[in-house]
CSV table of C-alpha atoms in Angstrom, one decimal:
chain,number,residue,atom,x,y,z
A,12,MET,CA,19.7,19.0,-12.0
A,13,LYS,CA,19.2,16.6,-9.1
A,14,GLU,CA,15.5,17.5,-8.8
A,15,SER,CA,14.9,16.9,-12.6
A,16,ILE,CA,16.6,13.5,-12.4
A,17,THR,CA,14.4,12.6,-9.4
A,18,ALA,CA,11.3,13.8,-11.2
A,19,LEU,CA,12.3,11.8,-14.3
A,20,LEU,CA,12.8,8.6,-12.3
A,21,LEU,CA,9.4,9.1,-10.5
A,22,ILE,CA,7.7,9.5,-13.9
A,23,LEU,CA,9.5,6.4,-15.3
A,24,GLY,CA,8.5,4.5,-12.2
A,25,MET,CA,4.8,5.4,-12.7
A,26,ILE,CA,5.1,4.3,-16.3
A,27,PHE,CA,6.4,0.9,-15.4
A,28,VAL,CA,4.0,0.4,-12.5
A,29,ALA,CA,0.8,1.5,-14.3
A,30,PRO,CA,0.1,-1.6,-16.4
A,31,ALA,CA,-0.1,-3.8,-13.4
A,32,GLN,CA,-2.7,-1.8,-11.7
A,33,GLU,CA,-6.3,-3.0,-11.7
A,34,LYS,CA,-9.2,-0.7,-12.4
A,35,SER,CA,-10.8,0.0,-9.0
A,36,LYS,CA,-14.5,-0.4,-8.4
A,37,SER,CA,-13.8,0.7,-4.9
A,38,GLY,CA,-13.1,4.3,-5.6
A,39,GLU,CA,-10.3,6.7,-6.7
A,40,GLY,CA,-8.5,6.5,-3.3
A,41,LEU,CA,-7.2,3.0,-3.9
A,42,VAL,CA,-4.4,1.6,-6.0
A,43,ILE,CA,-5.0,-2.1,-6.7
A,44,TYR,CA,-2.4,-4.6,-8.1
A,45,LYS,CA,-3.1,-8.1,-9.3
A,46,VAL,CA,-0.1,-10.4,-8.9
A,47,GLU,CA,0.1,-14.0,-10.3
A,48,MET,CA,1.5,-15.4,-7.0
A,49,ASP,CA,0.3,-17.1,-3.9
A,50,ALA,CA,-0.5,-14.7,-1.1
A,51,ASP,CA,2.1,-16.3,1.3
A,52,GLU,CA,4.8,-15.8,-1.3
A,53,VAL,CA,3.6,-12.2,-2.0
A,54,VAL,CA,3.9,-11.5,1.8
A,55,GLN,CA,7.6,-12.8,1.9
A,56,VAL,CA,8.7,-11.0,-1.2
A,57,LEU,CA,6.9,-7.8,-0.5
A,58,LYS,CA,8.5,-7.6,2.9
A,59,ALA,CA,12.0,-7.8,1.4
A,60,ASN,CA,11.1,-5.3,-1.4
A,61,LEU,CA,9.7,-2.7,1.1
A,62,GLU,CA,12.9,-3.1,3.2
A,63,ALA,CA,15.0,-2.5,0.1
A,64,GLN,CA,13.0,0.7,-0.4
A,65,GLN,CA,13.9,1.7,3.2
A,66,ILE,CA,10.2,1.3,4.2
A,67,THR,CA,9.8,-0.1,7.7
A,68,LEU,CA,7.2,-2.8,8.4
A,69,VAL,CA,5.7,-1.6,11.8
A,70,ASP,CA,3.1,-4.4,12.1
A,71,THR,CA,0.9,-6.9,10.3
A,72,THR,CA,-2.8,-7.4,11.1
A,73,ASN,CA,-5.7,-9.6,10.0
A,74,PRO,CA,-8.4,-7.0,9.3
A,75,ALA,CA,-11.1,-9.8,9.1
A,76,ALA,CA,-10.2,-11.2,12.5
A,77,PRO,CA,-13.0,-9.4,14.5
A,78,LEU,CA,-15.5,-10.8,12.0
A,79,SER,CA,-14.2,-14.4,12.0
A,80,ASN,CA,-14.1,-14.3,15.9
A,81,ASN,CA,-17.7,-13.4,15.9
A,82,VAL,CA,-19.1,-15.7,13.3
A,83,LYS,CA,-22.3,-16.2,15.3
A,84,ILE,CA,-23.1,-12.5,14.9
A,85,PHE,CA,-21.8,-12.2,11.3
A,86,PRO,CA,-22.4,-15.7,9.9
A,87,ASP,CA,-21.9,-14.7,6.3
A,88,PHE,CA,-18.7,-12.6,6.8
A,89,ASP,CA,-16.8,-14.9,4.4
A,90,LYS,CA,-19.3,-14.8,1.6
A,91,LEU,CA,-16.6,-13.4,-0.7
A,92,ASN,CA,-14.5,-16.6,-0.2
A,93,VAL,CA,-11.3,-14.6,0.7
A,94,SER,CA,-8.8,-17.3,1.8
A,95,PHE,CA,-6.1,-15.0,2.9
A,96,ILE,CA,-6.0,-11.3,4.0
A,97,GLN,CA,-3.3,-9.3,5.8
A,98,ASN,CA,-2.6,-5.7,6.4
A,99,PHE,CA,1.0,-4.4,6.4
A,100,LEU,CA,1.3,-1.2,8.4
A,101,VAL,CA,4.3,0.6,7.1
A,102,THR,CA,6.2,3.8,7.5
A,103,SER,CA,9.4,5.6,6.5
A,104,ILE,CA,11.6,7.5,9.0
A,105,THR,CA,12.7,10.0,6.4
A,106,THR,CA,9.1,10.7,5.3
A,107,LEU,CA,8.0,11.1,8.9
A,108,TYR,CA,10.7,13.6,9.5
A,109,LYS,CA,9.7,15.6,6.4
A,110,ILE,CA,6.1,15.6,7.5
A,111,TYR,CA,6.5,16.2,11.3
A,112,THR,CA,8.9,19.1,10.9
A,113,VAL,CA,6.4,20.9,8.7
A,114,ASP,CA,2.9,19.8,9.6
A,115,PRO,CA,2.4,17.5,12.5
A,116,ASN,CA,-1.3,17.2,11.6
A,117,ALA,CA,-0.3,15.0,8.6
A,118,MET,CA,1.2,12.4,11.0
A,119,VAL,CA,-2.3,10.9,11.0
A,120,LEU,CA,-1.3,9.3,7.7
A,121,SER,CA,1.3,7.0,9.4
A,122,PRO,CA,1.4,4.1,9.3
A,123,TRP,CA,0.5,3.6,5.7
A,124,VAL,CA,-1.7,0.5,5.0
A,125,ILE,CA,-1.0,-2.1,2.3
A,126,THR,CA,-3.5,-5.0,2.1
A,127,ILE,CA,-2.7,-8.3,0.6
A,128,TYR,CA,-5.5,-10.7,-0.1
A,129,GLN,CA,-6.4,-13.8,-2.2
A,130,TYR,CA,-9.6,-15.6,-3.0
A,131,GLU,CA,-10.1,-19.2,-2.6
A,132,ASP,CA,-8.9,-21.3,-5.7
A,133,ASP,CA,-7.4,-18.1,-7.3
A,134,ASP,CA,-3.9,-18.1,-8.8
A,135,TYR,CA,-3.7,-14.3,-8.2
A,136,SER,CA,-3.2,-12.2,-5.2
A,137,TYR,CA,-4.3,-8.6,-4.8
A,138,ILE,CA,-2.3,-5.8,-3.2
A,139,VAL,CA,-4.1,-2.7,-2.3
A,140,ARG,CA,-2.7,0.6,-1.0
A,141,THR,CA,-4.4,3.9,-0.3
A,142,LYS,CA,-3.6,7.1,-2.2
A,143,THR,CA,-2.9,9.1,1.0
A,144,SER,CA,-1.7,12.1,-1.0
A,145,GLN,CA,-5.3,12.6,-2.0
A,146,LEU,CA,-6.1,13.4,1.7
A,147,LEU,CA,-3.7,16.3,1.5
A,148,LYS,CA,-5.7,18.2,-1.2
A,149,GLY,CA,-5.9,21.9,-0.1
A,150,SER,CA,-2.7,21.5,2.1
A,151,THR,CA,-0.6,24.8,2.3
A,152,HIS,CA,2.4,22.5,2.8
A,153,PRO,CA,3.7,21.4,-0.7
A,154,GLU,CA,6.8,19.7,0.9
A,155,VAL,CA,4.5,17.4,2.9
A,156,ILE,CA,2.6,16.5,-0.2
A,157,LYS,CA,5.9,15.9,-2.1
A,158,ALA,CA,7.1,13.6,0.8
A,159,VAL,CA,3.9,11.6,0.8
A,160,LYS,CA,3.9,11.2,-3.0
A,161,GLU,CA,7.6,10.1,-2.9
A,162,LEU,CA,6.7,7.4,-0.3
A,163,GLU,CA,3.8,6.3,-2.4
A,164,SER,CA,6.2,6.0,-5.3
A,165,ARG,CA,8.6,3.9,-3.2
A,166,ILE,CA,5.7,1.6,-2.1
A,167,ASP,CA,4.6,1.2,-5.8
A,168,ALA,CA,8.3,0.4,-6.7
A,169,ALA,CA,8.3,-2.3,-4.0
A,170,ILE,CA,5.1,-3.8,-5.5
A,171,ALA,CA,6.3,-3.4,-9.1
A,172,ASP,CA,9.3,-5.6,-8.3
A,173,LEU,CA,6.9,-8.5,-7.7
A,174,LEU,CA,5.7,-8.4,-11.3
């Protein structure tokens, strides 16, 4: 009974999250959300939403920093006019436990990456996460796949609360 209620909630969560997702031109391994909000505000709200989903923010990084720090080598690194970009490195202790106790090789998935970016003069911010569960295709550990999909669902729920 408990498992069927959990499955129903996951399905309902996917239904409510799906309309906000953008069609990805970057490949099937990414989930992209478009949010009508300034990136600085997205960062603050998303941090709180992730915490509410019991997802730990391990670190934040600027993935473009190596390019901007070497502008003489990469003079056109900012040709896309991205005014803000930040990666959230996140994890879940319960998910890590479920993975580590079954397949320590799957620990390579942690931390999970969520990227937030915004273009100059754009009223929208974009949130991108990877579909890490796709990397587990062919795994003989269904409980690991289930744990990763459950974490992906919690990340999506944290993002959906922004909409």
